[in-house]
Short mmCIF file of C-alpha atoms and ligand atoms in Angstrom, two decimals:
data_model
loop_
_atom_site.label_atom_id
_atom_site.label_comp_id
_atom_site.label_asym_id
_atom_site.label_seq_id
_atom_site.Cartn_x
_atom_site.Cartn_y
_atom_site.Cartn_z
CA UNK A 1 -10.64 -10.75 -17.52
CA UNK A 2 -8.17 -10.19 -14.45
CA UNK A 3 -9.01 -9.57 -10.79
CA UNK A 4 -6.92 -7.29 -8.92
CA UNK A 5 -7.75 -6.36 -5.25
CA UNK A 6 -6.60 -3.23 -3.86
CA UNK A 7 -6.33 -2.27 -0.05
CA UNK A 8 -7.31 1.37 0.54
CA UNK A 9 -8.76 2.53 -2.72
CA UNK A 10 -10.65 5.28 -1.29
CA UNK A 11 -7.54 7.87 -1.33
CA UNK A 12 -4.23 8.46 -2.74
CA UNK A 13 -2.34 4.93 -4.73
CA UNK A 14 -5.09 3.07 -4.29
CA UNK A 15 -7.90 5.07 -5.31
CA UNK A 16 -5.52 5.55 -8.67
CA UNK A 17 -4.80 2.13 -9.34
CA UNK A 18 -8.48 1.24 -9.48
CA UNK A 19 -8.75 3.85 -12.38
CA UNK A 20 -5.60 2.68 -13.90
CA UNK A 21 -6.80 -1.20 -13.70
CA UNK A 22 -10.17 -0.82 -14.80
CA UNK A 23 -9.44 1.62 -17.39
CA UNK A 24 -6.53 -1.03 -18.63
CA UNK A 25 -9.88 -3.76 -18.80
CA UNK A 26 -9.63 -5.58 -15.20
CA UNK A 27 -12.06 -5.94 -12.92
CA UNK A 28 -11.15 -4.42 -9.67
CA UNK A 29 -12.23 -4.87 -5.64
CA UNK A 30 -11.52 -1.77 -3.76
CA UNK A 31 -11.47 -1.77 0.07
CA UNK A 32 -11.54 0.87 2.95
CA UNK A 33 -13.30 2.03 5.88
CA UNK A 34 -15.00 5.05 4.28
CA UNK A 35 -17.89 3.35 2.45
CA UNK A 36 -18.92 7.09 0.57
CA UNK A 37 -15.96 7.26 -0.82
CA UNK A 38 -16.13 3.74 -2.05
CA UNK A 39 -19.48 4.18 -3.40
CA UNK A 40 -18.86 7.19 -5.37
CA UNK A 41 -15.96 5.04 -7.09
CA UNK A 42 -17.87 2.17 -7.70
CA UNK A 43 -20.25 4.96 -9.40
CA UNK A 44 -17.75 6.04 -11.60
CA UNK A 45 -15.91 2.92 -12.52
CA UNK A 46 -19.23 0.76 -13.11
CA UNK A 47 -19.77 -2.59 -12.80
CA UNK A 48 -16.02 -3.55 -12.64
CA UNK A 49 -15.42 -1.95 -9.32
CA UNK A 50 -16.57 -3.65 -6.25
CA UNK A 51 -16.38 -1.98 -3.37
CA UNK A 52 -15.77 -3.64 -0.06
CA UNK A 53 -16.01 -1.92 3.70
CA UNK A 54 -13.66 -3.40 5.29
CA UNK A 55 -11.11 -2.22 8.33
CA UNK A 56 -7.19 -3.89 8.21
CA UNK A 57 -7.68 -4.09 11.96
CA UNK A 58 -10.50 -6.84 11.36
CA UNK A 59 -8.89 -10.12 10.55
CA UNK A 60 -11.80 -11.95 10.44
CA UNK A 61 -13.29 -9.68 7.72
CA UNK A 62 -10.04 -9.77 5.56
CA UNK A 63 -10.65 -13.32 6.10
CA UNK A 64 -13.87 -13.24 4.27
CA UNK A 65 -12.36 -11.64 1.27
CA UNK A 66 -10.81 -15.76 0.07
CA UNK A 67 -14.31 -16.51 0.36
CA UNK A 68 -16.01 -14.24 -2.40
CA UNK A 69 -19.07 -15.16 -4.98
CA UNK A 70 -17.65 -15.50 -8.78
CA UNK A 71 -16.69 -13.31 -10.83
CA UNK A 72 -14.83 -12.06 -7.18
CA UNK A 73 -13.11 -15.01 -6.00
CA UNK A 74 -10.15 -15.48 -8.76
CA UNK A 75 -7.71 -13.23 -7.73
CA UNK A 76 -4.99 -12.37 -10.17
CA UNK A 77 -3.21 -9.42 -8.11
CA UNK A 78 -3.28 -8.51 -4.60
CA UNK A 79 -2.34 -4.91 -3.77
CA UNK A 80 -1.54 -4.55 -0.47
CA UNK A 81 -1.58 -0.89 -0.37
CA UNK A 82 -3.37 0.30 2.60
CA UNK A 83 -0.82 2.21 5.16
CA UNK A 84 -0.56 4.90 7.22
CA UNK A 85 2.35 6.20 9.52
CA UNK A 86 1.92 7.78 13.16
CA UNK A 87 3.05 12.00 13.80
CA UNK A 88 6.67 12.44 13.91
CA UNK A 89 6.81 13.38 17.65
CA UNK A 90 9.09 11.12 20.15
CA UNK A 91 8.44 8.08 20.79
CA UNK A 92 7.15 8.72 24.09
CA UNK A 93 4.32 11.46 23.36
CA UNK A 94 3.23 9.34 20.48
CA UNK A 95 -0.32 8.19 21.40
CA UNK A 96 -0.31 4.48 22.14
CA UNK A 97 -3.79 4.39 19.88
CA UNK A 98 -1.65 5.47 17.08
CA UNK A 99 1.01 3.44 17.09
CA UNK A 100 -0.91 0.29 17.57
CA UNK A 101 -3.59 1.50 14.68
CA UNK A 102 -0.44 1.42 12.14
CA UNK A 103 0.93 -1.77 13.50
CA UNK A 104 -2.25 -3.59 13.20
CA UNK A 105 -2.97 -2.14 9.40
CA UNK A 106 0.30 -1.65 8.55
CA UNK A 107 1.97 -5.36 9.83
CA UNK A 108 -0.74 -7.59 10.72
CA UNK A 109 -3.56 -7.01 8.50
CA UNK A 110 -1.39 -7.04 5.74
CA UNK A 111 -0.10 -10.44 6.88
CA UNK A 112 -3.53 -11.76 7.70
CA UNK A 113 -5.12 -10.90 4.17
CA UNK A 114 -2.19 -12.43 2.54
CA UNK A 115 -2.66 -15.33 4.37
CA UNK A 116 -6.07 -16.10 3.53
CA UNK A 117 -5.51 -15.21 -0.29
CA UNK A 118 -2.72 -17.09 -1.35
CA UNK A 119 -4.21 -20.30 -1.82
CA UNK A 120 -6.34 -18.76 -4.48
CA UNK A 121 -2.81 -16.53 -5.76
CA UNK A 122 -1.30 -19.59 -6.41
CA UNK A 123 -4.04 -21.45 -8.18
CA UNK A 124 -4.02 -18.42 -10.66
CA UNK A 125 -0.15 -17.99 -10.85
CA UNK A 126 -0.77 -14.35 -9.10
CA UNK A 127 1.13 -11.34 -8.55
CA UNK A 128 1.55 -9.69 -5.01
CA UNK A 129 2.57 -6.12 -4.36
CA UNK A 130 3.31 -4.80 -1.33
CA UNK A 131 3.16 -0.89 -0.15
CA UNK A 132 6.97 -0.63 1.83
CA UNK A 133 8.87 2.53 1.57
CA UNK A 134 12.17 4.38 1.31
CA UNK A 135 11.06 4.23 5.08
CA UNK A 136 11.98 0.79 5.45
CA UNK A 137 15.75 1.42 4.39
CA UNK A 138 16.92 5.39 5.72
CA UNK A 139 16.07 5.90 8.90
CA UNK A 140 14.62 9.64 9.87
CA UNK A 141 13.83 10.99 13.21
CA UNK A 142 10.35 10.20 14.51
CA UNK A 143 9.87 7.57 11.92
CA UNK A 144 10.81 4.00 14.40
CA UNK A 145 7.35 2.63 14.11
CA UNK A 146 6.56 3.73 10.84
CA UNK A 147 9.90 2.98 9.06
CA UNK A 148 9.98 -0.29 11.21
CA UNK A 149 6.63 -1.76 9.75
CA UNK A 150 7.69 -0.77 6.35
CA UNK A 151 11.39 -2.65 6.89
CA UNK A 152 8.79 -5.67 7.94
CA UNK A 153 6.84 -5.50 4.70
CA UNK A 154 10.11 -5.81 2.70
CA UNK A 155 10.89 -8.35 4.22
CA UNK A 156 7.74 -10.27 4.54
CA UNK A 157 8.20 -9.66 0.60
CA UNK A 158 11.31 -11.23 -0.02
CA UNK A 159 10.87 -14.11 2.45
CA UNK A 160 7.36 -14.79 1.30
CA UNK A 161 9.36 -15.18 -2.61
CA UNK A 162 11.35 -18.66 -0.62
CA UNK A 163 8.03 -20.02 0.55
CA UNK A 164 6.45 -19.28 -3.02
CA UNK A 165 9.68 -20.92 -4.60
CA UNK A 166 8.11 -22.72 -7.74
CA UNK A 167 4.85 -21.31 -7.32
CA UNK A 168 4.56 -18.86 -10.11
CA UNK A 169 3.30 -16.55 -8.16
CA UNK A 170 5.74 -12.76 -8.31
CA UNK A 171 5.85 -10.50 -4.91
CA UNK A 172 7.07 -7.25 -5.49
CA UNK A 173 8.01 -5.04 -2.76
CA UNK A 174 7.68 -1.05 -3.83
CA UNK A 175 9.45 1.52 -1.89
CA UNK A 176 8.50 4.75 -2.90
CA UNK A 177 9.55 8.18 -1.46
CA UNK A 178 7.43 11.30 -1.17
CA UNK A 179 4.08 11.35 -3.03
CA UNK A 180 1.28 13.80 -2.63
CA UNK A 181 -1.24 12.18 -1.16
CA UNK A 182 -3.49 11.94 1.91
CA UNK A 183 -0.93 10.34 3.43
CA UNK A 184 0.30 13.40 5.45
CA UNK A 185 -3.05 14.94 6.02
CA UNK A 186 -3.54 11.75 8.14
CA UNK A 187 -0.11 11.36 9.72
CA UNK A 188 -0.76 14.88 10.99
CA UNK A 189 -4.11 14.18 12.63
CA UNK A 190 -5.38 16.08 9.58
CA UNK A 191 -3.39 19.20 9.20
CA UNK A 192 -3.81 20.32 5.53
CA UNK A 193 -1.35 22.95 6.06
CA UNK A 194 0.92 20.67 7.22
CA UNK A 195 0.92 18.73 4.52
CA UNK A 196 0.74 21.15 1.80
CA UNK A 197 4.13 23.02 3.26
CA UNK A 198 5.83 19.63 3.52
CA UNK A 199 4.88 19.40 -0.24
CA UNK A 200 5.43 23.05 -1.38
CA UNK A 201 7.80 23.60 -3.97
CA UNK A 202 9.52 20.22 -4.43
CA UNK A 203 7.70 18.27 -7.09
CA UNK A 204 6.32 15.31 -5.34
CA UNK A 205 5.73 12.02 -7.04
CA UNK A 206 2.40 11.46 -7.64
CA UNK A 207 -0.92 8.59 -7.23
CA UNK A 208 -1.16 8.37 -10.69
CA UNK A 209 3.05 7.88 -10.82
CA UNK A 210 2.33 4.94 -8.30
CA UNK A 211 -0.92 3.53 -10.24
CA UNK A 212 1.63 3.59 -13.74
CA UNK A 213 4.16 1.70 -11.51
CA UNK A 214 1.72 -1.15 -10.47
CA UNK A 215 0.58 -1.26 -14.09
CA UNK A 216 3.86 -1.89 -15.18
CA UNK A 217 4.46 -4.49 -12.55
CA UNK A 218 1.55 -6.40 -13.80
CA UNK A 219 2.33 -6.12 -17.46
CA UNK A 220 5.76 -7.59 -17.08
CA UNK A 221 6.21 -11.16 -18.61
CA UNK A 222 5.40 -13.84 -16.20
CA UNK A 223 8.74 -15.33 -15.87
CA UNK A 224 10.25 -12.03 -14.51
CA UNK A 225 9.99 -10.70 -10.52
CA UNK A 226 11.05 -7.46 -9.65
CA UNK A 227 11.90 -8.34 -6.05
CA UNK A 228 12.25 -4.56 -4.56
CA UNK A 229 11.69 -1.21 -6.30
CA UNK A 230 12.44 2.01 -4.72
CA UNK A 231 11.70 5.42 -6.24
CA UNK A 232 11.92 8.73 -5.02
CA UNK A 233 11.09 12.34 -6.90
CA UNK A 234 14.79 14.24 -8.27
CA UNK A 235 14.19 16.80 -5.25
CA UNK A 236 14.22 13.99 -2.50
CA UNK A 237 17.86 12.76 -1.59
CA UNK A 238 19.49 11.92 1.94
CA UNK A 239 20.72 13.58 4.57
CA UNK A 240 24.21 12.41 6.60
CA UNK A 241 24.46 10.89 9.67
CA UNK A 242 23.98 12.54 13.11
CA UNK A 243 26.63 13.19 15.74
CA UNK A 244 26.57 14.20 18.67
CA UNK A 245 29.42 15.90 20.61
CA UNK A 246 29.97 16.74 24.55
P1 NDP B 1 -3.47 7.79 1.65
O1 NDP B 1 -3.58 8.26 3.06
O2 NDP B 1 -3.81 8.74 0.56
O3 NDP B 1 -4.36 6.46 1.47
C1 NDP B 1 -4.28 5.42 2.42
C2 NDP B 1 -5.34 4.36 2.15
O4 NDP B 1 -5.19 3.36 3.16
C3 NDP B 1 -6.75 4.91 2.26
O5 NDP B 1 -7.54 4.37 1.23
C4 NDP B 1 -7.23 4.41 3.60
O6 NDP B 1 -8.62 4.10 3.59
C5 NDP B 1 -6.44 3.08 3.72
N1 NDP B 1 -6.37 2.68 5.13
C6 NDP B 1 -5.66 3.22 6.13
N2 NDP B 1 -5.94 2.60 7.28
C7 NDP B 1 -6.87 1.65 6.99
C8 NDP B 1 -7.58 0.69 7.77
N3 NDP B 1 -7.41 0.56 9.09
N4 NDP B 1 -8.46 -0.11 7.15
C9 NDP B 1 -8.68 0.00 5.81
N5 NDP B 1 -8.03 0.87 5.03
C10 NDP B 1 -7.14 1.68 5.62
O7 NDP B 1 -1.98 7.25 1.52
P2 NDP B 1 -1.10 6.76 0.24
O8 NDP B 1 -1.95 6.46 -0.92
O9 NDP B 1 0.00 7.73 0.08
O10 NDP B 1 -0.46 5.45 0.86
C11 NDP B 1 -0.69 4.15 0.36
C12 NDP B 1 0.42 3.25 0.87
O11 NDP B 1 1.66 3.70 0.37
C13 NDP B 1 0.55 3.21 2.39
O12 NDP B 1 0.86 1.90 2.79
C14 NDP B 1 1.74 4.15 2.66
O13 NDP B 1 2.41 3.83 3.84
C15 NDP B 1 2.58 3.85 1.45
N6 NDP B 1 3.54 4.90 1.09
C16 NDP B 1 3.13 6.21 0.88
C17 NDP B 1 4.06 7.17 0.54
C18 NDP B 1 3.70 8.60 0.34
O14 NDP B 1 4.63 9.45 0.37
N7 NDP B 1 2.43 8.95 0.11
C19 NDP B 1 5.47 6.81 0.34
C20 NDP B 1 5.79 5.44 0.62
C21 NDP B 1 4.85 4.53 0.94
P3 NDP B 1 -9.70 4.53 4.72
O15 NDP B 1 -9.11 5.67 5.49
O16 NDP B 1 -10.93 4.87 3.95
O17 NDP B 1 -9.87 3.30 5.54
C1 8X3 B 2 6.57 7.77 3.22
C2 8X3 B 2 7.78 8.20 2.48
O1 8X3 B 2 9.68 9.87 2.40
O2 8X3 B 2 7.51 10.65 3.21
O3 8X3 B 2 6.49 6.39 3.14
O4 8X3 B 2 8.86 9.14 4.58
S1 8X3 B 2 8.50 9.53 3.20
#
C-alpha cells in the first residue's frame, strides 16, 4: 500500500486528492491548520486518512513529519500543495503580515518539509509534486509576491531534479490556472462575493480536475518525469503587454 502526504487537505486540491488517493487504495496523511476540518475527513475516509495539525510556518513541526510511527513513515508521494497568495492591491498597501504569511508557507515551509522528507523519498524511489502556477510564468498586476514564490517553486522543482540525478525519485512541478476553490475567498480576506464574480460565467477548472491530474502523475511508469505541467480552463488566455505613453 502507498503513502502519499498532502499539504493543505482541508480545502480545495488537497482536500480532493485525499478522496482521489484513498479511493484509488493509498493510504493518505492530510495536513492543515483547521483541525475540524481535518477530523471530519479523517471521518469520512476511515482509517487510511491521517490527519495532521500542522502550520507551514512551523518548521520544526514539518520537521516531525520524517519522524512518523509505521504504517506513516514510508512516504511514496509528497504533495506539496498548501498555498495561498496575498490581495491584489500595490505593493505598498499590502499588509506586511500577509506577505510574509505566503512567503513563509508558500517558499520556506515548502522547502523545509522537503528537506526533512527526502531521505525517506529516496529510500522508496518517491514522487514529489509541487503546487506552482501559471503565476510563476505571466506576470499580472498585484501578483509580485505571489507570482514570485510560485516562479521559486518551479524552480526549486527543476533544480531539486539535478540534485536527485540518479535517485529515482520524479519532481513534478504543476502550474495550473484558475480553479474554483477557496483560494480566492482567502486571497480576499474572505470575500465570497469576490470570489464568486471572479468565477462567474467562465468555467473554472476544478479540485477534482487537479486531484485527476496528481493521480495521473502518480500512475505514470516510473522511468518517466513530467518536469513542468501547466493547465489552464479554454476561457483563461493572456492579455498583451502594457505601455505606457506621455
Ligand atoms: P485553497 O485555499 O482551497 O486551499 C489551500 C490549502 O492550503 C488549505 O488546505 C489550507 O489549509 C492550506 N494552507 C494555507 N496556508 C497554510 C498554512 N500556513 N499551514 C498549513 N496549511 C496551509 O486553495 P487551492 O486548493 O486552490 O490551492 C492549493 C495550491 O494550489 C496552493 O499552493 C495555490 O497557490 C495553488 N494554486 C491554486 C490555483 C487556483 O486557481 N485555485 C491555481 C494555481 C495554483 P488551512 O487553511 O486549514 O491551514
Ligand atoms: C492562481 C492562478 O490564474 O488565478 O495560482 O492567478 S490565477
Amino acid at each position: 500500500m502507498k503513502t502519499i502526504l498532502i499539504t493543505g487537505a482541508t480545502a480545495g486540491f488537497g482536500e480532493a486528492a485525499a478522496r482521489k488517493f484513498v479511493a484509488g487504495g493509498w493510504r493518505a496523511i492530510g495536513t492543515g491548520r483547521r483541525g475540524e476540518r481535518l477530523k471530519k475527513l479523517q471521518e469520512e475516509l476511515g482509517e487510511p486518512f491521517l490527519p495532521l495539525e500542522v502550520d507551514m510556518r512551523d518548521t520544526a513541526a514539518l520537521e516531525s513529519l520524517a519522524k512518523l510511527s509505521p504504517p506513516w513513515n514510508g512516504i511514496d508521494l509528497l504533495l506539496n500543495n498548501a498555498g495561498l497568495a496575498p490581495p491584489t492591491d500595490p505593493l505598498p498597501q499590502t499588509d506586511w503580515d500577509r506577505i510574509e504569511d505566503v512567503i513563509d508557507t508558500n517558499i520556506t515551509g515548502l522547502v523545509a518539509l522537503t528537506r526533512a522528507l527526502l531521505p525517506t523519498l529516496v529510500n522508496r524511489k518517491g514522487q514529489i509534486i509541487n503546487l506552482s502556477s501559471v503565476a510563476a510564468t505571466y506576470p499580472y498586476k498585484g501578483g509580485a509576491v505571489y507570482g514570485g514564490t510560485k516562479a521559486f517553486v518551479r524552480q526549486f522543482s527543476l533544480d531539486l531534479r539535478s540534485d536527485l540525478a540518479g535517485s529515482g525519485v520524479r519532481v513534478t512541478s504543476v502550474e495550473p490556472g484558475m480553479a474554483e476553490t477557496e483560494f480566492t475567498v482567502v486571497r480576499t480576506g474572505g470575500d465570497r462575493e469576490a470570489s464568486d464574480k471572479l468565477y462567474a460565467g467562465m468555467d473554472p477548472m476544478t479540485a477534482q480536475d487537479l486531484a485527476d491530474l496528481f493521480w495521473w502523475l502518480a500512475n505514470l511508469p516510473p522511468h518517466l518525469n513530467v518536469n513542468t505541467i501547466e493547465l489552464m480552463p479554454v476561457s483563461q488566455s493572456f492579455a498583451g503587454f502594457t505601455v505606457s505613453r506621455k
